[in-house]
Amino acid sequence: MRALPRRLLPAALLLPLVASADELPAPLQALEAEGLTIHGRFEAPDGLTGYAASAGGQPMTIFVTEGGQHAVIGNLVDAEGENLSRAPLDRLVRAPQDAETWGELEQSAWIADGRDDAERIVYVFTDPNCPYCRQLWQAARPWVEAGKVQLRHVMVGILAADSPRKAVSLLAADDPAAALADHERGDTVEILDALPRPLELALQENHNLMDGLGLVATPGIVYRQDGPQGGGLLKTAQGMPSDEALTEILGPRP
């Protein structure tokens, strides 16, 4: 399971003071020229100015000295061992990245399993030939049937030669939710001879989205972490979750 750890800082350290390129200190302008992206500025102790940045999609903090002529890349830790870089990165880098990712998931080709007004939505990259996807579907029944969770199965076809055809056939069914439920129960579903081209393209986009998230196995799970430490940021998991992980992903068992 992959997580983005975070701890909250006082609000004063989280205020985004976004700087234009002309206002950036010279060391940051040099780093920008090398491909670094500056997302925002935040206050830091002892005369330092913090900047939330990313390189290759990976977040990092940079601290500029009071004179503006020197910068240090890395985490800032206080006397209690608190990492002062976590909360600014969550606020200025990870939260916008996660919002974009969630939007991409919403626009992907998925099949709903559960009520539209469920309090929790979980995206699951699902291959029709994946036995662990079937296990997850079965294990999630208490949450889905109680109306607590809607699983959105982002269909992929990566495990077997006929996986893409099965995935597109399920997406193209008159009632995709019923077809997926029948399939996961082990019933035979109709497999199309001629596949709709738009759904073939949508399936490829699902593959690209899965790759972009760094997921290599199904079920590939994407969900929002709840609670005061989570802030709604995204977490991912791969494979059939343990019982403990399942309650983290789906919430308390109904």
GROMACS .gro file of C-alpha atoms in nm:
model
  254
    1MET     CA    1   0.000   0.000   0.000
    2ARG     CA    2   0.135   0.338  -0.095
    3ALA     CA    3   0.066   0.640   0.123
    4LEU     CA    4   0.146   1.008   0.135
    5PRO     CA    5   0.221   1.074   0.505
    6ARG     CA    6   0.120   1.405   0.650
    7ARG     CA    7   0.093   1.597   0.977
    8LEU     CA    8  -0.074   1.931   1.025
    9LEU     CA    9   0.117   2.253   1.089
   10PRO     CA   10  -0.009   2.577   1.240
   11ALA     CA   11  -0.212   2.769   0.985
   12ALA     CA   12   0.047   3.047   0.967
   13LEU     CA   13   0.294   2.808   0.806
   14LEU     CA   14   0.045   2.702   0.540
   15LEU     CA   15  -0.046   3.032   0.382
   16PRO     CA   16   0.040   3.010   0.011
   17LEU     CA   17   0.227   3.317  -0.106
   18VAL     CA   18   0.272   3.233  -0.472
   19ALA     CA   19   0.559   3.413  -0.635
   20SER     CA   20   0.598   3.496  -1.001
   21ALA     CA   21   0.916   3.397  -1.181
   22ASP     CA   22   1.047   3.756  -1.160
   23GLU     CA   23   1.016   3.750  -0.780
   24LEU     CA   24   1.194   3.420  -0.725
   25PRO     CA   25   1.536   3.429  -0.563
   26ALA     CA   26   1.826   3.359  -0.796
   27PRO     CA   27   1.884   2.999  -0.676
   28LEU     CA   28   1.522   2.909  -0.753
   29GLN     CA   29   1.536   3.071  -1.094
   30ALA     CA   30   1.839   2.855  -1.166
   31LEU     CA   31   1.654   2.543  -1.051
   32GLU     CA   32   1.351   2.636  -1.262
   33ALA     CA   33   1.578   2.660  -1.564
   34GLU     CA   34   1.677   2.299  -1.496
   35GLY     CA   35   1.314   2.183  -1.498
   36LEU     CA   36   1.200   2.230  -1.139
   37THR     CA   37   0.842   2.354  -1.090
   38ILE     CA   38   0.771   2.602  -0.809
   39HIS     CA   39   0.416   2.569  -0.677
   40GLY     CA   40   0.409   2.823  -0.396
   41ARG     CA   41   0.585   2.994  -0.108
   42PHE     CA   42   0.528   2.950   0.264
   43GLU     CA   43   0.671   3.096   0.582
   44ALA     CA   44   0.945   2.908   0.763
   45PRO     CA   45   1.131   2.974   1.090
   46ASP     CA   46   1.467   3.139   1.157
   47GLY     CA   47   1.460   3.377   0.861
   48LEU     CA   48   1.414   3.104   0.602
   49THR     CA   49   1.156   3.120   0.325
   50GLY     CA   50   1.006   2.790   0.216
   51TYR     CA   51   0.903   2.694  -0.135
   52ALA     CA   52   0.694   2.394  -0.236
   53ALA     CA   53   0.825   2.248  -0.559
   54SER     CA   54   0.823   1.933  -0.769
   55ALA     CA   55   1.048   1.759  -1.017
   56GLY     CA   56   0.922   1.475  -1.233
   57GLY     CA   57   0.598   1.479  -1.034
   58GLN     CA   58   0.780   1.426  -0.704
   59PRO     CA   59   0.717   1.696  -0.439
   60MET     CA   60   1.000   1.859  -0.248
   61THR     CA   61   1.065   2.164  -0.035
   62ILE     CA   62   1.336   2.424  -0.084
   63PHE     CA   63   1.444   2.668   0.187
   64VAL     CA   64   1.605   2.997   0.089
   65THR     CA   65   1.830   3.184   0.329
   66GLU     CA   66   1.743   3.535   0.443
   67GLY     CA   67   1.972   3.702   0.191
   68GLY     CA   68   1.813   3.514  -0.094
   69GLN     CA   69   2.144   3.396  -0.235
   70HIS     CA   70   2.147   3.037  -0.112
   71ALA     CA   71   1.895   2.753  -0.106
   72VAL     CA   72   1.878   2.410   0.054
   73ILE     CA   73   1.665   2.130  -0.092
   74GLY     CA   74   1.517   1.889   0.160
   75ASN     CA   75   1.299   1.857   0.469
   76LEU     CA   76   1.310   2.099   0.762
   77VAL     CA   77   1.283   1.935   1.104
   78ASP     CA   78   1.223   2.112   1.435
   79ALA     CA   79   1.361   2.032   1.781
   80GLU     CA   80   1.084   1.776   1.841
   81GLY     CA   81   1.160   1.592   1.519
   82GLU     CA   82   0.853   1.732   1.344
   83ASN     CA   83   0.893   1.741   0.967
   84LEU     CA   84   0.789   2.097   0.878
   85SER     CA   85   0.788   2.017   0.506
   86ARG     CA   86   0.495   1.776   0.506
   87ALA     CA   87   0.198   2.008   0.548
   88PRO     CA   88   0.311   2.271   0.294
   89LEU     CA   89   0.372   1.998   0.037
   90ASP     CA   90   0.029   1.849   0.106
   91ARG     CA   91  -0.139   2.185   0.067
   92LEU     CA   92   0.051   2.331  -0.225
   93VAL     CA   93   0.158   2.028  -0.430
   94ARG     CA   94  -0.017   1.704  -0.337
   95ALA     CA   95  -0.369   1.841  -0.294
   96PRO     CA   96  -0.380   2.002  -0.643
   97GLN     CA   97  -0.219   1.693  -0.796
   98ASP     CA   98  -0.471   1.469  -0.623
   99ALA     CA   99  -0.764   1.686  -0.733
  100GLU     CA  100  -0.645   1.655  -1.093
  101THR     CA  101  -0.604   1.278  -1.059
  102TRP     CA  102  -0.952   1.241  -0.906
  103GLY     CA  103  -1.095   1.438  -1.195
  104GLU     CA  104  -0.923   1.207  -1.443
  105LEU     CA  105  -1.066   0.906  -1.263
  106GLU     CA  106  -1.415   1.058  -1.279
  107GLN     CA  107  -1.379   1.097  -1.655
  108SER     CA  108  -1.246   0.744  -1.712
  109ALA     CA  109  -1.449   0.447  -1.841
  110TRP     CA  110  -1.584   0.280  -1.526
  111ILE     CA  111  -1.874   0.066  -1.414
  112ALA     CA  112  -2.058   0.166  -1.098
  113ASP     CA  113  -2.114  -0.088  -0.823
  114GLY     CA  114  -2.330   0.064  -0.553
  115ARG     CA  115  -2.553   0.362  -0.495
  116ASP     CA  116  -2.476   0.697  -0.654
  117ASP     CA  117  -2.535   0.872  -0.321
  118ALA     CA  118  -2.293   0.649  -0.128
  119GLU     CA  119  -2.084   0.846   0.120
  120ARG     CA  120  -1.758   0.698  -0.006
  121ILE     CA  121  -1.634   0.641  -0.361
  122VAL     CA  122  -1.348   0.403  -0.436
  123TYR     CA  123  -1.196   0.353  -0.781
  124VAL     CA  124  -1.079   0.002  -0.867
  125PHE     CA  125  -0.878  -0.084  -1.177
  126THR     CA  126  -1.040  -0.416  -1.267
  127ASP     CA  127  -0.940  -0.683  -1.518
  128PRO     CA  128  -1.218  -0.929  -1.606
  129ASN     CA  129  -0.973  -1.219  -1.569
  130CYS     CA  130  -0.842  -1.110  -1.228
  131PRO     CA  131  -0.933  -1.354  -0.946
  132TYR     CA  132  -0.835  -1.097  -0.682
  133CYS     CA  133  -1.073  -0.844  -0.838
  134ARG     CA  134  -1.347  -1.100  -0.788
  135GLN     CA  135  -1.240  -1.150  -0.426
  136LEU     CA  136  -1.253  -0.776  -0.366
  137TRP     CA  137  -1.597  -0.752  -0.529
  138GLN     CA  138  -1.723  -1.027  -0.299
  139ALA     CA  139  -1.557  -0.886   0.014
  140ALA     CA  140  -1.704  -0.541  -0.049
  141ARG     CA  141  -2.066  -0.662  -0.056
  142PRO     CA  142  -2.150  -0.553   0.303
  143TRP     CA  143  -2.040  -0.193   0.233
  144VAL     CA  144  -2.196  -0.175  -0.112
  145GLU     CA  145  -2.527  -0.334  -0.012
  146ALA     CA  146  -2.552  -0.105   0.291
  147GLY     CA  147  -2.521   0.196   0.062
  148LYS     CA  148  -2.198   0.307   0.228
  149VAL     CA  149  -1.960   0.266  -0.067
  150GLN     CA  150  -1.977   0.288  -0.441
  151LEU     CA  151  -1.700   0.100  -0.619
  152ARG     CA  152  -1.620   0.242  -0.959
  153HIS     CA  153  -1.454  -0.032  -1.161
  154VAL     CA  154  -1.215   0.130  -1.408
  155MET     CA  155  -1.196  -0.149  -1.661
  156VAL     CA  156  -0.858  -0.262  -1.796
  157GLY     CA  157  -0.743  -0.559  -1.998
  158ILE     CA  158  -0.388  -0.654  -1.903
  159LEU     CA  159  -0.385  -1.009  -1.768
  160ALA     CA  160  -0.480  -1.228  -2.063
  161ALA     CA  161  -0.521  -1.210  -2.439
  162ASP     CA  162  -0.900  -1.191  -2.409
  163SER     CA  163  -0.902  -0.941  -2.120
  164PRO     CA  164  -0.945  -0.633  -2.344
  165ARG     CA  165  -1.238  -0.790  -2.532
  166LYS     CA  166  -1.408  -0.890  -2.208
  167ALA     CA  167  -1.351  -0.547  -2.056
  168VAL     CA  168  -1.496  -0.362  -2.354
  169SER     CA  169  -1.789  -0.605  -2.373
  170LEU     CA  170  -1.876  -0.531  -2.010
  171LEU     CA  171  -1.854  -0.157  -2.071
  172ALA     CA  172  -2.075  -0.193  -2.380
  173ALA     CA  173  -2.346  -0.401  -2.209
  174ASP     CA  174  -2.699  -0.264  -2.195
  175ASP     CA  175  -2.667  -0.268  -1.815
  176PRO     CA  176  -2.293  -0.263  -1.737
  177ALA     CA  177  -2.345  -0.283  -1.361
  178ALA     CA  178  -2.563  -0.594  -1.391
  179ALA     CA  179  -2.323  -0.749  -1.643
  180LEU     CA  180  -2.025  -0.692  -1.414
  181ALA     CA  181  -2.215  -0.836  -1.117
  182ASP     CA  182  -2.306  -1.144  -1.320
  183HIS     CA  183  -1.944  -1.182  -1.430
  184GLU     CA  184  -1.807  -1.151  -1.077
  185ARG     CA  185  -2.059  -1.408  -0.955
  186GLY     CA  186  -1.921  -1.647  -1.216
  187ASP     CA  187  -2.209  -1.628  -1.463
  188THR     CA  188  -2.148  -1.623  -1.837
  189VAL     CA  189  -2.179  -1.282  -2.000
  190GLU     CA  190  -2.197  -1.192  -2.367
  191ILE     CA  191  -1.862  -1.125  -2.529
  192LEU     CA  192  -1.889  -0.907  -2.839
  193ASP     CA  193  -1.736  -0.999  -3.172
  194ALA     CA  194  -1.722  -0.640  -3.295
  195LEU     CA  195  -1.605  -0.393  -3.031
  196PRO     CA  196  -1.717  -0.028  -3.031
  197ARG     CA  197  -1.414   0.177  -3.129
  198PRO     CA  198  -1.482   0.458  -2.876
  199LEU     CA  199  -1.477   0.204  -2.593
  200GLU     CA  200  -1.155   0.049  -2.724
  201LEU     CA  201  -0.998   0.395  -2.708
  202ALA     CA  202  -1.145   0.452  -2.362
  203LEU     CA  203  -0.991   0.125  -2.245
  204GLN     CA  204  -0.650   0.241  -2.365
  205GLU     CA  205  -0.697   0.566  -2.173
  206ASN     CA  206  -0.773   0.359  -1.863
  207HIS     CA  207  -0.444   0.174  -1.917
  208ASN     CA  208  -0.261   0.506  -1.946
  209LEU     CA  209  -0.423   0.633  -1.628
  210MET     CA  210  -0.329   0.316  -1.441
  211ASP     CA  211   0.030   0.347  -1.562
  212GLY     CA  212   0.043   0.713  -1.461
  213LEU     CA  213  -0.058   0.620  -1.107
  214GLY     CA  214   0.225   0.369  -1.086
  215LEU     CA  215  -0.015   0.077  -1.049
  216VAL     CA  216   0.104  -0.250  -1.201
  217ALA     CA  217  -0.139  -0.507  -1.054
  218THR     CA  218  -0.513  -0.554  -1.028
  219PRO     CA  219  -0.715  -0.472  -0.839
  220GLY     CA  220  -0.551  -0.131  -0.834
  221ILE     CA  221  -0.733   0.077  -0.577
  222VAL     CA  222  -0.747   0.457  -0.544
  223TYR     CA  223  -0.930   0.616  -0.251
  224ARG     CA  224  -0.938   0.927  -0.037
  225GLN     CA  225  -0.784   0.905   0.306
  226ASP     CA  226  -1.032   1.036   0.563
  227GLY     CA  227  -0.984   1.187   0.906
  228PRO     CA  228  -0.799   1.491   1.041
  229GLN     CA  229  -0.461   1.357   0.931
  230GLY     CA  230  -0.579   1.267   0.584
  231GLY     CA  231  -0.731   1.582   0.447
  232GLY     CA  232  -0.893   1.388   0.164
  233LEU     CA  233  -0.561   1.320  -0.007
  234LEU     CA  234  -0.533   1.010  -0.220
  235LYS     CA  235  -0.389   0.674  -0.134
  236THR     CA  236  -0.344   0.367  -0.350
  237ALA     CA  237  -0.332  -0.006  -0.291
  238GLN     CA  238  -0.266  -0.304  -0.516
  239GLY     CA  239  -0.393  -0.659  -0.492
  240MET     CA  240  -0.652  -0.800  -0.255
  241PRO     CA  241  -0.637  -0.594   0.066
  242SER     CA  242  -0.606  -0.752   0.409
  243ASP     CA  243  -0.906  -0.722   0.643
  244GLU     CA  244  -0.742  -0.427   0.817
  245ALA     CA  245  -0.662  -0.253   0.491
  246LEU     CA  246  -1.015  -0.318   0.364
  247THR     CA  247  -1.166  -0.122   0.653
  248GLU     CA  248  -0.922   0.162   0.588
  249ILE     CA  249  -1.025   0.172   0.222
  250LEU     CA  250  -1.401   0.118   0.262
  251GLY     CA  251  -1.457   0.254   0.611
  252PRO     CA  252  -1.595   0.082   0.922
  253ARG     CA  253  -1.771  -0.244   0.849
  254PRO     CA  254  -2.150  -0.194   0.839
   0.00000   0.00000   0.00000
